[in-house]
Short mmCIF file of C-alpha atoms and ligand atoms in Angstrom, two decimals:
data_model
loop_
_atom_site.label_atom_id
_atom_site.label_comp_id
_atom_site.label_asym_id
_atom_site.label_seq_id
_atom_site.Cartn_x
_atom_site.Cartn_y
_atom_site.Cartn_z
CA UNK O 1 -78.23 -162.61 152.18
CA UNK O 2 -80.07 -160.54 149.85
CA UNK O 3 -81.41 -163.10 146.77
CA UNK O 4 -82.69 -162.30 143.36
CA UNK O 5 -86.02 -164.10 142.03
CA UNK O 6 -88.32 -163.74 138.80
CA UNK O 7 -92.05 -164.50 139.16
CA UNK O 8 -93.86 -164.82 135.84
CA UNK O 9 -97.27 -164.04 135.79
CA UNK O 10 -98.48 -166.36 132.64
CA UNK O 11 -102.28 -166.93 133.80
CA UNK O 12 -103.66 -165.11 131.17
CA UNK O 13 -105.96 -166.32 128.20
CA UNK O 14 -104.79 -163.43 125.34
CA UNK O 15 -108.45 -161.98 124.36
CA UNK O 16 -106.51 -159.90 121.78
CA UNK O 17 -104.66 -162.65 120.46
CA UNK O 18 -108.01 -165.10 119.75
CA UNK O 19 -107.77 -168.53 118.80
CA UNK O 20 -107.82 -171.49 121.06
CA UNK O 21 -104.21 -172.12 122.93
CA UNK O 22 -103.56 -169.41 125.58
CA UNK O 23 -101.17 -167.15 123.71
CA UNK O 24 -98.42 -168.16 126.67
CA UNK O 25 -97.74 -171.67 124.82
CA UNK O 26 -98.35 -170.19 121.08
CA UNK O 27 -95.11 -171.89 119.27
CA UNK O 28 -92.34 -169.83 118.81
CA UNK O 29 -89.68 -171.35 117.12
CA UNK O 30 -90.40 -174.50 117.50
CA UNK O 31 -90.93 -174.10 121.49
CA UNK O 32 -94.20 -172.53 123.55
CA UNK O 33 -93.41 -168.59 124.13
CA UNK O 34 -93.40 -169.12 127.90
CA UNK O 35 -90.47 -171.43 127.18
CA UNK O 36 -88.02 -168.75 125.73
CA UNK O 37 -89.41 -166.18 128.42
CA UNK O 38 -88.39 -168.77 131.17
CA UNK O 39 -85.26 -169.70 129.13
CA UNK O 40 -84.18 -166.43 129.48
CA UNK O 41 -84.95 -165.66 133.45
CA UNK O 42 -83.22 -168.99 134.42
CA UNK O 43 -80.25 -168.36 132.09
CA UNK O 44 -79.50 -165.42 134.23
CA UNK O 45 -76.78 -166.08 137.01
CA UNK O 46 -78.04 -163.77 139.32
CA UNK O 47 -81.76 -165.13 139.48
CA UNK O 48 -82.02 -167.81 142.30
CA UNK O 49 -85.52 -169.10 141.52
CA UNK O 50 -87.47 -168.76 138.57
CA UNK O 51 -91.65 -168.82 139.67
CA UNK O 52 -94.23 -169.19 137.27
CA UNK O 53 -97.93 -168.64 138.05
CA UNK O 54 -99.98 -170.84 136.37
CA UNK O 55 -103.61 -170.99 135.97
CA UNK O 56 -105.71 -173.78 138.83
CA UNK O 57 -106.87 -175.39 135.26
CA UNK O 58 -103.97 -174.80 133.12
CA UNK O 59 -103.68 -178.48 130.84
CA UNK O 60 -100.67 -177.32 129.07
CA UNK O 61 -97.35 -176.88 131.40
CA UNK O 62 -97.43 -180.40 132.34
CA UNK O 63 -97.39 -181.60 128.34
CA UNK O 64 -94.14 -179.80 127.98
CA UNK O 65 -90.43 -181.01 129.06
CA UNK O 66 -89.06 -178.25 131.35
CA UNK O 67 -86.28 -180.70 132.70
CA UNK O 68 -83.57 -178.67 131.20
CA UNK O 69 -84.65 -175.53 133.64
CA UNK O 70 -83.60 -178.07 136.67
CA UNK O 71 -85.31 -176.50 140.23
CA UNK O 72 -84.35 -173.21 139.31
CA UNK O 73 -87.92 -173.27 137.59
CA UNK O 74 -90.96 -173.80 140.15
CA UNK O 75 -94.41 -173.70 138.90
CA UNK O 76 -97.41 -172.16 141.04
CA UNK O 77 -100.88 -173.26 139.47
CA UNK O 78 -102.32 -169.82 141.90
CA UNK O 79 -103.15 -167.52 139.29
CA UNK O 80 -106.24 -165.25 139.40
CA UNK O 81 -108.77 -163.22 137.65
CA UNK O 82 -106.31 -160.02 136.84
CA UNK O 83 -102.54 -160.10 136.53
CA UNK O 84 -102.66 -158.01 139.97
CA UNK O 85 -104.25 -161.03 141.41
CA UNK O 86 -102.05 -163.66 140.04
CA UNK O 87 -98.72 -161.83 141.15
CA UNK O 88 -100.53 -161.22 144.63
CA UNK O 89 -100.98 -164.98 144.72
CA UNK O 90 -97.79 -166.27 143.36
CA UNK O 91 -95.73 -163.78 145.86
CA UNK O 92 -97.75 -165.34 148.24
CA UNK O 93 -96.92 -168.99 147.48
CA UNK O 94 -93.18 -167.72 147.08
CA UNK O 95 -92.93 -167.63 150.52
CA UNK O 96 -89.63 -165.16 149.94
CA UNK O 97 -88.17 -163.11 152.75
CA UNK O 98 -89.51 -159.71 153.17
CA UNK O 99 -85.86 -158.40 151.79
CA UNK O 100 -85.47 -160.50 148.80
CA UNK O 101 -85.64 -158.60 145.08
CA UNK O 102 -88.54 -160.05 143.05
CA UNK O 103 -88.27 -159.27 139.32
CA UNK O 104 -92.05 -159.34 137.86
CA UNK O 105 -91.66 -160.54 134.22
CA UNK O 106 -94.84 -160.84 131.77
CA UNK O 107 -94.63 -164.22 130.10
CA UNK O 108 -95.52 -162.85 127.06
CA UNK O 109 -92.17 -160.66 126.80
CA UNK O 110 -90.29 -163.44 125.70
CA UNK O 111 -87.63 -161.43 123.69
CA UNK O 112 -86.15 -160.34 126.89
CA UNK O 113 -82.21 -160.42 126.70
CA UNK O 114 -79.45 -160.88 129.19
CA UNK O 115 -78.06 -157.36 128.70
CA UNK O 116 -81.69 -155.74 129.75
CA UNK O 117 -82.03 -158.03 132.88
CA UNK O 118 -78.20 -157.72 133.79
CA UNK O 119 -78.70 -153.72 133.30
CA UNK O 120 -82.00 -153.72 135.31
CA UNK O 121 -80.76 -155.51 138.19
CA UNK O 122 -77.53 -153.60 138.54
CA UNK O 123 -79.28 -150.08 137.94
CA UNK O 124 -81.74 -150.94 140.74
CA UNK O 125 -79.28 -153.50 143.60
CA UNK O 126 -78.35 -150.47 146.16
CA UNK O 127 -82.11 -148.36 145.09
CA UNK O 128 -84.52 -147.69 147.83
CA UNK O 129 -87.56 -148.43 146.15
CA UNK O 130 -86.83 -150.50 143.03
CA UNK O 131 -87.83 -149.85 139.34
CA UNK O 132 -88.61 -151.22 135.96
CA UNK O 133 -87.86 -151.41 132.84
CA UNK O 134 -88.99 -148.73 130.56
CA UNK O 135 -88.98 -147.19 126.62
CA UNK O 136 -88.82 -143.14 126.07
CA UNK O 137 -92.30 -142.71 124.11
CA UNK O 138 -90.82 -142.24 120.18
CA UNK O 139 -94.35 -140.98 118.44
CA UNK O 140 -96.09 -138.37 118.36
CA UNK O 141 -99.16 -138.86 121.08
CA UNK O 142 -102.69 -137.82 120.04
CA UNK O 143 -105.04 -137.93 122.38
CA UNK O 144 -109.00 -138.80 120.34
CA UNK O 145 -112.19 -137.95 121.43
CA UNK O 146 -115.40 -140.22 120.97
CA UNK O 147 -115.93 -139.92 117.48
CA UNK O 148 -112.17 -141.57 116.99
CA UNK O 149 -111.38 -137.95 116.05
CA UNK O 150 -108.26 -135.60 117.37
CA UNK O 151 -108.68 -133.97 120.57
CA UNK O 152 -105.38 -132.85 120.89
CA UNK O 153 -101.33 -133.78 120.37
CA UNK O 154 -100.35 -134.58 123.85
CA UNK O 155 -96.63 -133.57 124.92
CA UNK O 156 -94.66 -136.46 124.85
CA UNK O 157 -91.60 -134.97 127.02
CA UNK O 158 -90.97 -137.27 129.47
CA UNK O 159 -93.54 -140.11 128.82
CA UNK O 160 -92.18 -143.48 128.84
CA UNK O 161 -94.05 -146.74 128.00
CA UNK O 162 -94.24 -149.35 130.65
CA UNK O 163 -92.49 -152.85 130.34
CA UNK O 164 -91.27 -155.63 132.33
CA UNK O 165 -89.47 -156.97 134.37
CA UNK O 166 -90.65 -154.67 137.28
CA UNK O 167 -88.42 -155.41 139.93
CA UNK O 168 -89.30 -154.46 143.69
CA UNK O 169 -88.67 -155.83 147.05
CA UNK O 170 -90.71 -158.85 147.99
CA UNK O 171 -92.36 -157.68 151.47
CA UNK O 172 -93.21 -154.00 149.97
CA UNK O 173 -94.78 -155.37 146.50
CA UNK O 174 -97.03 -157.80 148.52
CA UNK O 175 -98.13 -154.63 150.64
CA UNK O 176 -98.49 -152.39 147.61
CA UNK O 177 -100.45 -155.15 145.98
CA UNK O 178 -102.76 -155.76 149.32
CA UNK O 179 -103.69 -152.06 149.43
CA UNK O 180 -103.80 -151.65 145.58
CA UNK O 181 -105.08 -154.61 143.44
CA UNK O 182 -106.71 -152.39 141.17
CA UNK O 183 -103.35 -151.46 138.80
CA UNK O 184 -102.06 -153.03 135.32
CA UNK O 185 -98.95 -153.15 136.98
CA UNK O 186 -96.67 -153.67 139.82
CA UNK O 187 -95.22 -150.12 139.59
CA UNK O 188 -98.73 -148.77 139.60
CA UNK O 189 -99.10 -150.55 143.11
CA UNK O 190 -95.56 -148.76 144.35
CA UNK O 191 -96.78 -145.54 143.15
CA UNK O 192 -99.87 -145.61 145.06
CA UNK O 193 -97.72 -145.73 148.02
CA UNK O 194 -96.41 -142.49 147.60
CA UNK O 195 -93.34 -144.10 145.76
CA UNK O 196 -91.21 -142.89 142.87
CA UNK O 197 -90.33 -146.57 140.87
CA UNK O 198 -86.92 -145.66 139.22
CA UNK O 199 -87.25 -145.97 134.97
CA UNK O 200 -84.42 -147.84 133.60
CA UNK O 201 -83.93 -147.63 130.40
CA UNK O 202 -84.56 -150.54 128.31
CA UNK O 203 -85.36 -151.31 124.14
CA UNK O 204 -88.19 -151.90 122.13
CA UNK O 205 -86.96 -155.30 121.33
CA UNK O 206 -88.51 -156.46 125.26
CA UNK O 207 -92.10 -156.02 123.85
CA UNK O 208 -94.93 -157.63 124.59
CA UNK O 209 -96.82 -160.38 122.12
CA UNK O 210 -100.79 -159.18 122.58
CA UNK O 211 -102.09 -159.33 119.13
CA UNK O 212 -101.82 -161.66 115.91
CA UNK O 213 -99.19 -159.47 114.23
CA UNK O 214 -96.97 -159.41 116.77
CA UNK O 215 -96.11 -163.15 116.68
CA UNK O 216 -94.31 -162.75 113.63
CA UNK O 217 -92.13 -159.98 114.82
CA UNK O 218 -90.84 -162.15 117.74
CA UNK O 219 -90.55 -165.32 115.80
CA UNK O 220 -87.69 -163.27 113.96
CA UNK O 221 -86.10 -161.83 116.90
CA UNK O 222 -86.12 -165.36 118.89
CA UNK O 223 -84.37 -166.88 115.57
CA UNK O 224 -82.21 -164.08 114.66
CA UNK O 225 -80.72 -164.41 118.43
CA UNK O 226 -79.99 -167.91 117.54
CA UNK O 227 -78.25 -167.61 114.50
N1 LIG V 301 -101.85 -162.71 133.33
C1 LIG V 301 -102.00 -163.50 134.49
N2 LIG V 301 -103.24 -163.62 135.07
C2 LIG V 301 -104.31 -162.99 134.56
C3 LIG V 301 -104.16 -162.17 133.40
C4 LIG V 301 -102.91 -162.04 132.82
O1 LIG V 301 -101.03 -164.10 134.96
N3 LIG V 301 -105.50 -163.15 135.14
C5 LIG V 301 -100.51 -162.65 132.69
C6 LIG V 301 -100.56 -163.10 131.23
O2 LIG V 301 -100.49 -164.52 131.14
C7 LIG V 301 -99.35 -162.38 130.64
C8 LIG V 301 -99.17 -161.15 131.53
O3 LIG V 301 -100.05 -161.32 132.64
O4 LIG V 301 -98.17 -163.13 130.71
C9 LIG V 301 -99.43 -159.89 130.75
O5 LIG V 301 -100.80 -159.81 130.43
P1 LIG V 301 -101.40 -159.68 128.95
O6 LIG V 301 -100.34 -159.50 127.94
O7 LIG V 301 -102.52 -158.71 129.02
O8 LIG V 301 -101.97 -161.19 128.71
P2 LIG V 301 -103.47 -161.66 128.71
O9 LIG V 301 -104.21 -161.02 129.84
O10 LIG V 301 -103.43 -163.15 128.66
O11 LIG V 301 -103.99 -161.09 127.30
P3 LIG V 301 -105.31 -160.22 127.03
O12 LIG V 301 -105.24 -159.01 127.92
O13 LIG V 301 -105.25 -159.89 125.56
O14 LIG V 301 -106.46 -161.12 127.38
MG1 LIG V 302 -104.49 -158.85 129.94
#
């Protein structure tokens, strides 16, 4: 039978974010952000087994209780140099069947919800190729030239910004990624195949913590939720 799984690429250091801690176990509420972005995967019925890829010399996971996430949760310390790498690895170490759906989720989307995963999963069950979740682009697009000055307003019909989880089939993705490890993301890799990734539409609530700022706005969301 057909199974679901999430693999969490969270081998990252956060550049933009600075400071010390990888930005994966900044607090959130009281808990590391990979803990509410795992929180969320395993909550989710239809998710078999939750895989995060963890750096060879990550010192934090192990400091942390993640009894409550039972086996459902099973760390991979096989992360790599880019994100490609790390999800390369990690589908690797999986060792899921060819078949099987793997939902890609960034660790540092921790805002996820269960309506976007529950939507994503039954937009995509019965699609060919797979998909991922995605926002219309709202703003006006300029596109600048060297001097940081306007080249031009690009046309934003039909642009959508990128998010996870990018959910694919587990023998194609670990093809796409062999042939293609040069992409920011797993639908880049599909694409490259000749592939058309299906866009689901998701929210802007889903996004992703990369600088200072935004560590604020998700500390509200997470506690908002939980009111
Ligand atoms: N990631 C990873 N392995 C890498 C680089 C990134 O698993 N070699 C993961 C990050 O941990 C994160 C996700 O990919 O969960 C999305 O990447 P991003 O937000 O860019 O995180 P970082 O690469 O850590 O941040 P930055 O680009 O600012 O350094
Ligand atoms: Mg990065």
């Amino acid at each position: 039978m057909t199974e679901f799984h999430a693999l969490v690429p969270a081998a990252g250091f956060g550049a933009r974010m600075g400071g010390e801690l990888p930005k994966q176990y900044l607090p959130l509420v009281g808990k590391p952000m990979l803990w509410h972005t795992l929180s969320a995967l395993c909550a989710c019925p239809e998710i078999a087994t939750v895989f995060v890829v963890l750096s060879p010399g990550d010192v934090q996971f192990h400091s942390y209780d993640w009894s409550a996430f039972g086996d459902k949760l099973q760390p991979l310390y096989c992360g790599g140099e880019t994100r490609a790498e790390s999800v390369a690895n990690g589908l690797l170490a999986s060792e899921l069947e060819p078949d099987d759906w793997v939902l890609v989720h960034d660790a540092a989307r921790p805002c996820i919800t269960q309506a976007q995963l529950a939507k994503l999963i039954d937009e995509l069950r019965d699609d060919p190729v797979g998909g991922i979740l995605a926002v219309p682009v709202a703003d006006t697009i300029k596109r600048a030239d060297a001097t940081q000055r306007i080249e031009c307003t690009e046309p934003r019909e039909r642009l959508w910004q990128a998010q996870t989880p990018q959910m694919f089939r587990a023998g194609l993705l670990a093809r796409a990624l062999c042939s293609n490890s040069g992409v920011t993301d797993e639908a880049g890799a599909i694409e490259a195949l000749g592939l058309q990734p299906k866009l689901v539409a998701g929210d802007s609530g889903n996004f992703k913590v990369t600088y200072p700022q935004d560590v604020q706005l998700a500390e509200l969301l997470l506690q908002k939720r939980r009111a």
